[in-house]
Amino acid sequence: MNAALAAGLVGLFALSVPVAVSIALASIIAIHFFSNLPLLVVPQKMFTGLDSFPLMAVPFFILAGAIMTQGGISARLVDLVKSMVGNIQGGLASSCVLTCMLFAAISGSSVATTFAVGSILIPAMLRHGYPVDMAGAIQASSAELGVIIPPSVPLILYAVSTETSITRLFLAGMVPGLMIAAALVVMVQIWCRVKGHGKRDGEGRQAILPAARRAFGALMMPIIIVGGIYGGVFTPTEAAAVSVIYALILSIFVYRELSWSDLPGIFRAAAVSSGAVMLIISAAALFSFLISLSGLPGAVGTWSQENFGSALTFLLGVNLLLLVVGMFIETSAAILVLAPILTPVAISFGIDPVHFGIVIVVNLALGMITPPLGVNLFAAAAVAKVPVQALFRSLVWPIATVLVMLAAITYVPAISLGLGWWMMP
C-alpha cells in the first residue's frame, strides 16, 4: 500500500492535479486496489479529520486576516512603522519587514500578509527608487513571518496532526520569528547600503505620536489575542473568534473603513479560502490513517535509526528533505502528510516535538519564497504586477539569511523552547 500511496501522490502532483484532490484520490486508489478496506472508510476518515475543536481556529483566523486587510488595520501599522524607522537609509525596506512581523501576530497567514502589507509598501518602495525585483523579494521573504510568529495556521495544523500542545507551539514560535525578523532587517540595511537604495525613504513619513495614536487599536489586537492565550483567558480557538469580533469592531465602528455592505464579499472570500484549507485537511486525515495503518512511520523510524547516527544528522536530513518538499508542495499539505510520519521518529531521537514542529514550519516557510512554486513569490509578483521570474534574481540574500537562522533554530533547541520553559515549566 505504501508504494501505491507514494506513486499515486507523485503522479497526480506531476499532472498538476490540485493538492487536496491528489491526496484524496491517491488514498482512494490505494484503498480500492491495494487493501481490503471498504470505501466507506473514505467519508468516515475525512469527516473525523475535521471533527476537531482546535481546527475551528483556522477559518476564524483566515476571516480575521481578510477583515484586517480591507479594514484599514494594515495601513495604520505601515504608517506607524514608517514613522519609527523610515528616516534612515533603507527604512522603507525595514518597515516592510517590521510591519509584516506585526501583521503576522494577528493574521496567521503569509499570503494574507503579502497582500495586506505588500499592496501598500511595494508601490511605495517603487516610488522611492527600489528595483521591482528587490521590492518584491523583500516583501515575499518578510511575509513568511506570517506562518512562524503566532497565531499561525501551519502551527495549528502541526499541533492537530501530531497531538502537540498548540499553546506551547505558539510560545515556541515567538523567539524564532523575532530572530528571523531581526536578521531580515539587518540584511535589508546592508543590502540597501551596498546597492545605494533607500536614501529618500524619509520623505512623506508621519510623526511618531500621530501615527501611534492612529494605530493604537491595531497594536492592541496582538496583545489581546496572544496575551489572552498565554494568560489562560481563552483557548487558541476562542482567541481566533475574538480576533474576528475585534477586527470587525475596529474596522466598522472605530476606523470606519468598512461598511456593512462590504462584509458579504469578505465573508465569501474567507469561506473560499477556509474551504480550500479544510478540504486539504480532510484529505490528509484519510492519507494519514492509511500510512499509520500500513506501518510506514515505524518503518521510517527503523530506517532512520539505522542510517542516522544521531539527532544532529537526522535533523540535517529532515532539513534537506523539507527544503525540497517546500519548493513543490503547499505548506498545509506538506505538514499534514509528513508531520505524522517524521515526528515519532524525531521523538525516538530525543527531539522535543514542539521544537521539531518549529523546525518543520520554518523549513516550509522558506519554501514559500523559493522557486518554482513559492506562494509568496506569486503573491508579491501579483502585487508588483510583474512576472514571478522577475523576482528570482534578488532572492539570494533573503534565502541565505533565513537559511542561517534555520540552522540556528534547528541546532539550538533553547531558541524555540526557552520561552515555554520559562512561562509553562
CSV table of C-alpha atoms in Angstrom, one decimal:
chain,number,residue,atom,x,y,z
A,1,MET,CA,0.0,0.0,0.0
A,2,ASN,CA,2.8,2.4,0.8
A,3,ALA,CA,4.2,2.2,-2.7
A,4,ALA,CA,0.7,2.8,-4.2
A,5,LEU,CA,0.2,5.8,-2.0
A,6,ALA,CA,3.5,7.3,-2.9
A,7,ALA,CA,3.3,6.6,-6.6
A,8,GLY,CA,-0.3,7.9,-6.8
A,9,LEU,CA,0.6,11.1,-5.0
A,10,VAL,CA,3.7,11.8,-7.0
A,11,GLY,CA,2.0,11.0,-10.3
A,12,LEU,CA,-1.0,13.2,-9.5
A,13,PHE,CA,1.2,16.1,-8.4
A,14,ALA,CA,3.2,15.7,-11.7
A,15,LEU,CA,-0.1,16.0,-13.6
A,16,SER,CA,-0.9,19.3,-11.7
A,17,VAL,CA,-4.0,17.9,-10.1
A,18,PRO,CA,-5.0,20.1,-7.1
A,19,VAL,CA,-3.3,19.2,-3.9
A,20,ALA,CA,-6.5,18.2,-2.0
A,21,VAL,CA,-7.8,16.1,-4.9
A,22,SER,CA,-4.3,14.4,-5.3
A,23,ILE,CA,-4.2,13.4,-1.7
A,24,ALA,CA,-7.7,12.1,-1.6
A,25,LEU,CA,-7.6,10.3,-5.0
A,26,ALA,CA,-4.2,8.6,-4.1
A,27,SER,CA,-5.8,7.4,-0.9
A,28,ILE,CA,-8.9,6.1,-2.7
A,29,ILE,CA,-6.9,4.2,-5.3
A,30,ALA,CA,-4.8,2.6,-2.5
A,31,ILE,CA,-7.9,1.5,-0.6
A,32,HIS,CA,-9.7,0.2,-3.6
A,33,PHE,CA,-6.9,-1.7,-5.3
A,34,PHE,CA,-4.4,-2.5,-2.6
A,35,SER,CA,-6.3,-3.2,0.6
A,36,ASN,CA,-9.4,-5.0,1.9
A,37,LEU,CA,-10.9,-1.8,3.4
A,38,PRO,CA,-14.3,-0.8,2.3
A,39,LEU,CA,-14.6,2.6,0.5
A,40,LEU,CA,-16.9,3.7,3.4
A,41,VAL,CA,-13.7,4.5,5.2
A,42,VAL,CA,-13.1,7.5,2.9
A,43,PRO,CA,-16.0,9.7,4.1
A,44,GLN,CA,-15.6,8.4,7.7
A,45,LYS,CA,-12.0,9.4,8.0
A,46,MET,CA,-12.4,12.7,6.0
A,47,PHE,CA,-15.2,13.7,8.3
A,48,THR,CA,-13.5,12.7,11.6
A,49,GLY,CA,-10.4,14.6,10.4
A,50,LEU,CA,-12.3,17.8,10.6
A,51,ASP,CA,-14.2,17.0,13.8
A,52,SER,CA,-11.7,18.9,16.0
A,53,PHE,CA,-12.2,21.9,18.2
A,54,PRO,CA,-8.7,23.3,17.6
A,55,LEU,CA,-9.3,23.3,13.8
A,56,MET,CA,-12.1,25.8,14.3
A,57,ALA,CA,-9.4,28.4,14.8
A,58,VAL,CA,-8.3,28.1,11.1
A,59,PRO,CA,-11.4,29.7,9.4
A,60,PHE,CA,-11.6,32.3,12.2
A,61,PHE,CA,-8.0,33.5,11.7
A,62,ILE,CA,-8.5,33.5,7.9
A,63,LEU,CA,-11.6,35.6,8.3
A,64,ALA,CA,-9.8,38.0,10.7
A,65,GLY,CA,-7.0,38.4,8.2
A,66,ALA,CA,-9.4,39.2,5.5
A,67,ILE,CA,-11.2,41.9,7.6
A,68,MET,CA,-7.9,43.4,8.7
A,69,THR,CA,-6.7,43.6,5.1
A,70,GLN,CA,-9.6,45.7,4.0
A,71,GLY,CA,-10.4,47.5,7.3
A,72,GLY,CA,-7.5,49.9,7.5
A,73,ILE,CA,-5.6,48.0,10.1
A,74,SER,CA,-2.6,47.1,7.9
A,75,ALA,CA,-2.3,50.7,6.6
A,76,ARG,CA,-2.1,52.1,10.1
A,77,LEU,CA,0.6,49.5,11.1
A,78,VAL,CA,2.6,50.5,8.0
A,79,ASP,CA,2.3,54.2,8.9
A,80,LEU,CA,3.5,53.6,12.4
A,81,VAL,CA,6.5,51.5,11.5
A,82,LYS,CA,7.5,54.0,8.7
A,83,SER,CA,7.3,56.8,11.3
A,84,MET,CA,9.7,54.9,13.5
A,85,VAL,CA,12.4,53.7,11.1
A,86,GLY,CA,11.6,55.5,7.8
A,87,ASN,CA,14.1,58.3,8.4
A,88,ILE,CA,17.2,56.0,7.8
A,89,GLN,CA,18.5,54.7,4.6
A,90,GLY,CA,16.7,51.5,3.8
A,91,GLY,CA,14.0,52.5,6.3
A,92,LEU,CA,11.2,51.7,3.9
A,93,ALA,CA,12.5,48.2,3.3
A,94,SER,CA,13.0,47.7,7.1
A,95,SER,CA,9.4,49.0,7.6
A,96,CYS,CA,8.3,46.2,5.3
A,97,VAL,CA,9.9,43.5,7.5
A,98,LEU,CA,8.7,45.1,10.8
A,99,THR,CA,5.1,45.6,9.5
A,100,CYS,CA,4.9,42.0,8.3
A,101,MET,CA,6.1,41.0,11.8
A,102,LEU,CA,3.3,42.9,13.4
A,103,PHE,CA,0.7,41.8,10.9
A,104,ALA,CA,1.8,38.2,11.4
A,105,ALA,CA,0.9,38.4,15.0
A,106,ILE,CA,-2.7,38.9,14.1
A,107,SER,CA,-3.3,37.2,10.8
A,108,GLY,CA,-1.6,33.8,10.9
A,109,SER,CA,-1.1,33.7,7.1
A,110,SER,CA,1.8,34.6,4.9
A,111,VAL,CA,-0.2,35.1,1.8
A,112,ALA,CA,-2.6,37.4,3.6
A,113,THR,CA,0.4,39.3,5.0
A,114,THR,CA,1.8,39.7,1.4
A,115,PHE,CA,-1.3,41.2,0.0
A,116,ALA,CA,-2.2,43.4,3.1
A,117,VAL,CA,1.3,44.9,3.5
A,118,GLY,CA,2.6,44.5,0.0
A,119,SER,CA,-0.2,46.4,-1.6
A,120,ILE,CA,0.9,49.4,0.4
A,121,LEU,CA,4.7,49.0,0.6
A,122,ILE,CA,5.7,47.6,-2.7
A,123,PRO,CA,4.3,50.6,-4.6
A,124,ALA,CA,5.9,52.9,-2.0
A,125,MET,CA,9.3,51.2,-2.5
A,126,LEU,CA,9.0,51.5,-6.3
A,127,ARG,CA,8.2,55.3,-5.9
A,128,HIS,CA,11.3,55.7,-3.8
A,129,GLY,CA,13.6,54.1,-6.4
A,130,TYR,CA,13.8,50.5,-5.3
A,131,PRO,CA,14.1,48.0,-8.2
A,132,VAL,CA,10.9,46.0,-8.6
A,133,ASP,CA,12.7,42.7,-8.1
A,134,MET,CA,14.3,43.9,-4.8
A,135,ALA,CA,11.0,45.3,-3.5
A,136,GLY,CA,9.1,42.1,-4.3
A,137,ALA,CA,11.8,39.8,-2.8
A,138,ILE,CA,11.8,41.8,0.4
A,139,GLN,CA,8.1,41.7,0.7
A,140,ALA,CA,7.8,38.0,-0.1
A,141,SER,CA,10.6,37.0,2.4
A,142,SER,CA,9.2,39.2,5.1
A,143,ALA,CA,5.7,37.8,4.7
A,144,GLU,CA,6.9,34.3,5.6
A,145,LEU,CA,6.8,35.5,9.2
A,146,GLY,CA,3.1,35.1,9.0
A,147,VAL,CA,3.4,31.3,9.4
A,148,ILE,CA,6.1,31.4,12.1
A,149,ILE,CA,5.0,34.1,14.6
A,150,PRO,CA,1.8,33.0,16.4
A,151,PRO,CA,-1.1,32.8,15.8
A,152,SER,CA,0.0,30.6,12.9
A,153,VAL,CA,-2.3,28.3,10.8
A,154,PRO,CA,0.5,25.9,10.0
A,155,LEU,CA,1.4,25.6,13.7
A,156,ILE,CA,-2.2,24.7,14.4
A,157,LEU,CA,-2.2,22.1,11.7
A,158,TYR,CA,1.0,20.6,13.1
A,159,ALA,CA,-0.5,20.5,16.6
A,160,VAL,CA,-3.7,18.8,15.4
A,161,SER,CA,-1.8,16.2,13.2
A,162,THR,CA,0.7,15.3,15.9
A,163,GLU,CA,-1.4,15.9,19.1
A,164,THR,CA,1.0,18.5,20.3
A,165,SER,CA,0.0,21.5,22.5
A,166,ILE,CA,-1.0,24.5,20.4
A,167,THR,CA,-0.2,26.9,23.3
A,168,ARG,CA,3.4,25.5,23.6
A,169,LEU,CA,3.9,25.7,19.8
A,170,PHE,CA,2.7,29.3,19.8
A,171,LEU,CA,5.2,30.1,22.6
A,172,ALA,CA,7.9,28.3,20.7
A,173,GLY,CA,7.3,30.3,17.5
A,174,MET,CA,7.8,33.7,19.2
A,175,VAL,CA,11.6,33.9,19.6
A,176,PRO,CA,12.4,32.2,16.2
A,177,GLY,CA,10.0,34.6,14.4
A,178,LEU,CA,11.6,37.6,16.1
A,179,MET,CA,15.1,36.3,15.3
A,180,ILE,CA,14.3,35.9,11.6
A,181,ALA,CA,12.7,39.4,11.5
A,182,ALA,CA,15.8,40.9,13.1
A,183,ALA,CA,18.0,39.1,10.7
A,184,LEU,CA,16.0,40.3,7.7
A,185,VAL,CA,16.2,43.9,9.0
A,186,VAL,CA,20.0,43.6,9.2
A,187,MET,CA,20.1,42.1,5.8
A,188,VAL,CA,18.0,44.8,4.1
A,189,GLN,CA,20.0,47.5,5.8
A,190,ILE,CA,23.3,46.0,4.4
A,191,TRP,CA,21.7,45.4,1.0
A,192,CYS,CA,20.4,49.0,0.7
A,193,ARG,CA,23.8,50.4,1.6
A,194,VAL,CA,25.7,48.1,-0.8
A,195,LYS,CA,23.3,48.9,-3.6
A,196,GLY,CA,22.7,52.6,-2.7
A,197,HIS,CA,19.0,52.3,-2.5
A,198,GLY,CA,16.6,53.9,0.1
A,199,LYS,CA,18.3,57.3,0.5
A,200,ARG,CA,14.9,59.1,0.1
A,201,ASP,CA,12.9,56.8,2.4
A,202,GLY,CA,12.2,59.6,4.9
A,203,GLU,CA,10.1,61.5,2.5
A,204,GLY,CA,6.4,61.6,3.4
A,205,ARG,CA,6.6,59.8,6.7
A,206,GLN,CA,4.3,60.9,9.6
A,207,ALA,CA,5.5,62.0,13.1
A,208,ILE,CA,5.6,59.1,15.6
A,209,LEU,CA,2.9,60.3,18.0
A,210,PRO,CA,0.1,60.9,15.5
A,211,ALA,CA,0.9,57.6,13.8
A,212,ALA,CA,0.9,55.8,17.1
A,213,ARG,CA,-2.5,57.3,18.0
A,214,ARG,CA,-3.9,56.2,14.7
A,215,ALA,CA,-2.5,52.6,15.1
A,216,PHE,CA,-3.3,52.2,18.8
A,217,GLY,CA,-6.3,50.0,18.2
A,218,ALA,CA,-4.4,47.8,15.7
A,219,LEU,CA,-1.5,47.4,18.1
A,220,MET,CA,-3.8,46.3,20.9
A,221,MET,CA,-5.0,43.4,18.8
A,222,PRO,CA,-2.0,41.1,19.1
A,223,ILE,CA,-1.8,42.0,22.8
A,224,ILE,CA,-5.4,40.9,23.4
A,225,ILE,CA,-5.1,37.8,21.3
A,226,VAL,CA,-1.7,36.5,22.2
A,227,GLY,CA,-1.9,37.8,25.8
A,228,GLY,CA,-5.3,36.1,26.2
A,229,ILE,CA,-4.0,32.8,25.1
A,230,TYR,CA,-0.9,32.8,27.3
A,231,GLY,CA,-2.8,34.3,30.2
A,232,GLY,CA,-5.3,31.5,30.2
A,233,VAL,CA,-8.2,33.8,29.4
A,234,PHE,CA,-9.2,31.8,26.4
A,235,THR,CA,-8.1,28.9,24.2
A,236,PRO,CA,-6.4,29.5,20.8
A,237,THR,CA,-9.7,28.7,19.1
A,238,GLU,CA,-11.6,31.1,21.2
A,239,ALA,CA,-8.8,33.7,20.6
A,240,ALA,CA,-9.5,33.3,16.8
A,241,ALA,CA,-13.1,34.1,17.3
A,242,VAL,CA,-12.2,37.1,19.5
A,243,SER,CA,-9.9,38.3,16.8
A,244,VAL,CA,-12.8,38.4,14.3
A,245,ILE,CA,-15.0,40.3,16.6
A,246,TYR,CA,-12.3,42.8,17.5
A,247,ALA,CA,-11.3,43.3,13.8
A,248,LEU,CA,-15.0,44.0,12.9
A,249,ILE,CA,-15.4,46.5,15.7
A,250,LEU,CA,-12.2,48.2,14.8
A,251,SER,CA,-12.8,48.3,11.1
A,252,ILE,CA,-16.5,49.3,11.1
A,253,PHE,CA,-17.0,51.4,14.3
A,254,VAL,CA,-13.6,52.9,15.0
A,255,TYR,CA,-11.7,53.3,11.7
A,256,ARG,CA,-14.9,53.3,9.7
A,257,GLU,CA,-13.2,51.9,6.6
A,258,LEU,CA,-15.6,49.0,6.3
A,259,SER,CA,-19.3,49.2,5.8
A,260,TRP,CA,-21.9,46.5,6.4
A,261,SER,CA,-22.2,46.1,2.6
A,262,ASP,CA,-18.5,45.1,2.4
A,263,LEU,CA,-19.0,42.1,4.7
A,264,PRO,CA,-20.7,39.6,2.3
A,265,GLY,CA,-17.7,39.8,-0.1
A,266,ILE,CA,-15.2,39.5,2.8
A,267,PHE,CA,-17.1,36.5,4.2
A,268,ARG,CA,-17.3,34.9,0.8
A,269,ALA,CA,-13.6,35.2,0.2
A,270,ALA,CA,-12.7,33.9,3.6
A,271,ALA,CA,-15.1,31.0,3.2
A,272,VAL,CA,-13.5,30.0,-0.1
A,273,SER,CA,-10.0,30.2,1.4
A,274,SER,CA,-11.2,28.2,4.5
A,275,GLY,CA,-12.9,25.6,2.3
A,276,ALA,CA,-9.7,25.0,0.4
A,277,VAL,CA,-7.7,24.5,3.6
A,278,MET,CA,-10.3,22.3,5.2
A,279,LEU,CA,-10.5,20.1,2.1
A,280,ILE,CA,-6.8,19.6,2.3
A,281,ILE,CA,-7.0,18.8,6.0
A,282,SER,CA,-9.8,16.2,5.5
A,283,ALA,CA,-8.0,14.5,2.6
A,284,ALA,CA,-4.7,14.5,4.6
A,285,ALA,CA,-6.6,12.9,7.6
A,286,LEU,CA,-7.5,9.9,5.3
A,287,PHE,CA,-4.0,9.7,3.9
A,288,SER,CA,-2.5,9.8,7.5
A,289,PHE,CA,-4.9,7.0,8.6
A,290,LEU,CA,-3.6,4.8,5.7
A,291,ILE,CA,0.1,5.4,6.3
A,292,SER,CA,-0.4,4.7,10.0
A,293,LEU,CA,-2.3,1.5,9.2
A,294,SER,CA,0.5,0.4,6.8
A,295,GLY,CA,3.2,0.8,9.4
A,296,LEU,CA,5.1,3.4,7.4
A,297,PRO,CA,6.0,5.6,10.5
A,298,GLY,CA,7.6,2.6,12.2
A,299,ALA,CA,9.4,1.6,9.0
A,300,VAL,CA,10.7,5.1,8.6
A,301,GLY,CA,11.8,5.1,12.2
A,302,THR,CA,13.7,1.9,11.9
A,303,TRP,CA,15.4,3.1,8.7
A,304,SER,CA,16.3,6.4,10.3
A,305,GLN,CA,17.8,4.7,13.4
A,306,GLU,CA,19.9,2.5,11.1
A,307,ASN,CA,21.1,5.3,8.8
A,308,PHE,CA,21.3,8.4,11.0
A,309,GLY,CA,23.8,8.1,13.8
A,310,SER,CA,22.4,10.9,15.9
A,311,ALA,CA,19.7,13.5,16.3
A,312,LEU,CA,22.0,16.0,14.6
A,313,THR,CA,22.4,14.0,11.4
A,314,PHE,CA,18.6,13.2,11.5
A,315,LEU,CA,17.8,16.9,11.7
A,316,LEU,CA,20.1,17.7,8.8
A,317,GLY,CA,18.4,15.0,6.7
A,318,VAL,CA,15.0,16.4,7.6
A,319,ASN,CA,16.0,19.9,6.7
A,320,LEU,CA,17.2,18.8,3.3
A,321,LEU,CA,14.1,16.8,2.7
A,322,LEU,CA,11.7,19.7,3.7
A,323,LEU,CA,13.6,22.3,1.8
A,324,VAL,CA,13.0,20.3,-1.4
A,325,VAL,CA,9.4,19.4,-0.4
A,326,GLY,CA,8.7,23.1,0.3
A,327,MET,CA,9.7,24.1,-3.2
A,328,PHE,CA,6.9,22.0,-4.7
A,329,ILE,CA,4.2,21.2,-2.2
A,330,GLU,CA,1.8,23.5,-0.4
A,331,THR,CA,2.7,24.1,3.2
A,332,SER,CA,-0.5,22.8,4.8
A,333,ALA,CA,-0.5,19.6,2.7
A,334,ALA,CA,3.2,19.0,3.5
A,335,ILE,CA,2.7,19.4,7.2
A,336,LEU,CA,-0.4,17.1,7.3
A,337,VAL,CA,1.3,14.4,5.3
A,338,LEU,CA,4.8,14.4,6.7
A,339,ALA,CA,4.4,15.5,10.3
A,340,PRO,CA,2.7,12.3,11.5
A,341,ILE,CA,5.5,10.3,9.8
A,342,LEU,CA,8.5,12.3,10.9
A,343,THR,CA,7.5,13.4,14.4
A,344,PRO,CA,7.5,9.9,16.0
A,345,VAL,CA,11.0,9.4,14.5
A,346,ALA,CA,12.2,12.7,15.9
A,347,ILE,CA,10.9,11.8,19.4
A,348,SER,CA,12.8,8.5,19.2
A,349,PHE,CA,15.9,10.5,18.7
A,350,GLY,CA,15.1,12.5,21.8
A,351,ILE,CA,14.0,15.6,19.9
A,352,ASP,CA,11.2,17.6,21.6
A,353,PRO,CA,8.1,17.5,19.3
A,354,VAL,CA,7.5,21.3,19.9
A,355,HIS,CA,11.0,22.1,18.8
A,356,PHE,CA,10.6,19.8,15.8
A,357,GLY,CA,7.3,21.5,14.9
A,358,ILE,CA,9.1,24.8,14.7
A,359,VAL,CA,11.9,23.3,12.5
A,360,ILE,CA,9.3,21.9,10.1
A,361,VAL,CA,7.3,25.2,9.9
A,362,VAL,CA,10.4,27.3,9.4
A,363,ASN,CA,11.6,25.0,6.6
A,364,LEU,CA,8.3,25.1,4.8
A,365,ALA,CA,8.1,28.8,5.3
A,366,LEU,CA,11.3,29.1,3.4
A,367,GLY,CA,9.6,27.0,0.7
A,368,MET,CA,7.2,29.9,0.3
A,369,ILE,CA,9.9,32.1,-1.2
A,370,THR,CA,11.8,29.5,-3.2
A,371,PRO,CA,11.2,28.8,-6.9
A,372,PRO,CA,9.4,27.3,-8.7
A,373,LEU,CA,6.2,27.2,-6.6
A,374,GLY,CA,6.7,29.6,-3.7
A,375,VAL,CA,3.3,31.0,-3.0
A,376,ASN,CA,4.6,34.3,-1.5
A,377,LEU,CA,6.6,34.9,-4.7
A,378,PHE,CA,3.4,34.6,-6.8
A,379,ALA,CA,1.5,36.9,-4.4
A,380,ALA,CA,4.3,39.5,-4.4
A,381,ALA,CA,4.6,39.4,-8.2
A,382,ALA,CA,0.8,39.9,-8.5
A,383,VAL,CA,1.0,43.0,-6.2
A,384,ALA,CA,4.0,44.3,-8.1
A,385,LYS,CA,2.4,43.5,-11.5
A,386,VAL,CA,5.5,41.7,-12.8
A,387,PRO,CA,6.1,38.1,-13.9
A,388,VAL,CA,7.2,35.9,-11.0
A,389,GLN,CA,10.6,35.2,-12.8
A,390,ALA,CA,11.4,38.9,-12.4
A,391,LEU,CA,11.9,38.4,-8.6
A,392,PHE,CA,14.2,35.4,-8.8
A,393,ARG,CA,17.5,37.5,-9.1
A,394,SER,CA,17.0,39.2,-5.8
A,395,LEU,CA,16.1,36.2,-3.7
A,396,VAL,CA,19.6,35.1,-2.9
A,397,TRP,CA,20.1,37.5,0.1
A,398,PRO,CA,16.8,36.7,1.8
A,399,ILE,CA,17.1,33.0,1.3
A,400,ALA,CA,20.6,32.9,2.6
A,401,THR,CA,19.6,34.9,5.7
A,402,VAL,CA,16.7,32.6,6.5
A,403,LEU,CA,18.9,29.5,6.0
A,404,VAL,CA,21.4,30.8,8.6
A,405,MET,CA,18.5,31.4,11.0
A,406,LEU,CA,17.1,27.9,10.2
A,407,ALA,CA,20.4,26.3,11.1
A,408,ALA,CA,20.5,28.2,14.5
A,409,ILE,CA,16.9,27.2,15.3
A,410,THR,CA,17.5,23.6,14.3
A,411,TYR,CA,20.6,23.0,16.4
A,412,VAL,CA,19.9,25.3,19.4
A,413,PRO,CA,16.6,24.0,20.8
A,414,ALA,CA,16.6,26.6,23.6
A,415,ILE,CA,15.7,29.2,20.9
A,416,SER,CA,12.4,27.5,20.4
A,417,LEU,CA,11.8,26.1,23.8
A,418,GLY,CA,13.3,28.7,26.2
A,419,LEU,CA,10.2,30.9,26.4
A,420,GLY,CA,8.0,27.8,27.0
A,421,TRP,CA,10.3,26.6,29.8
A,422,TRP,CA,10.0,30.0,31.5
A,423,MET,CA,6.2,30.5,31.1
A,424,MET,CA,5.0,26.9,31.3
A,425,PRO,CA,7.6,24.9,33.3
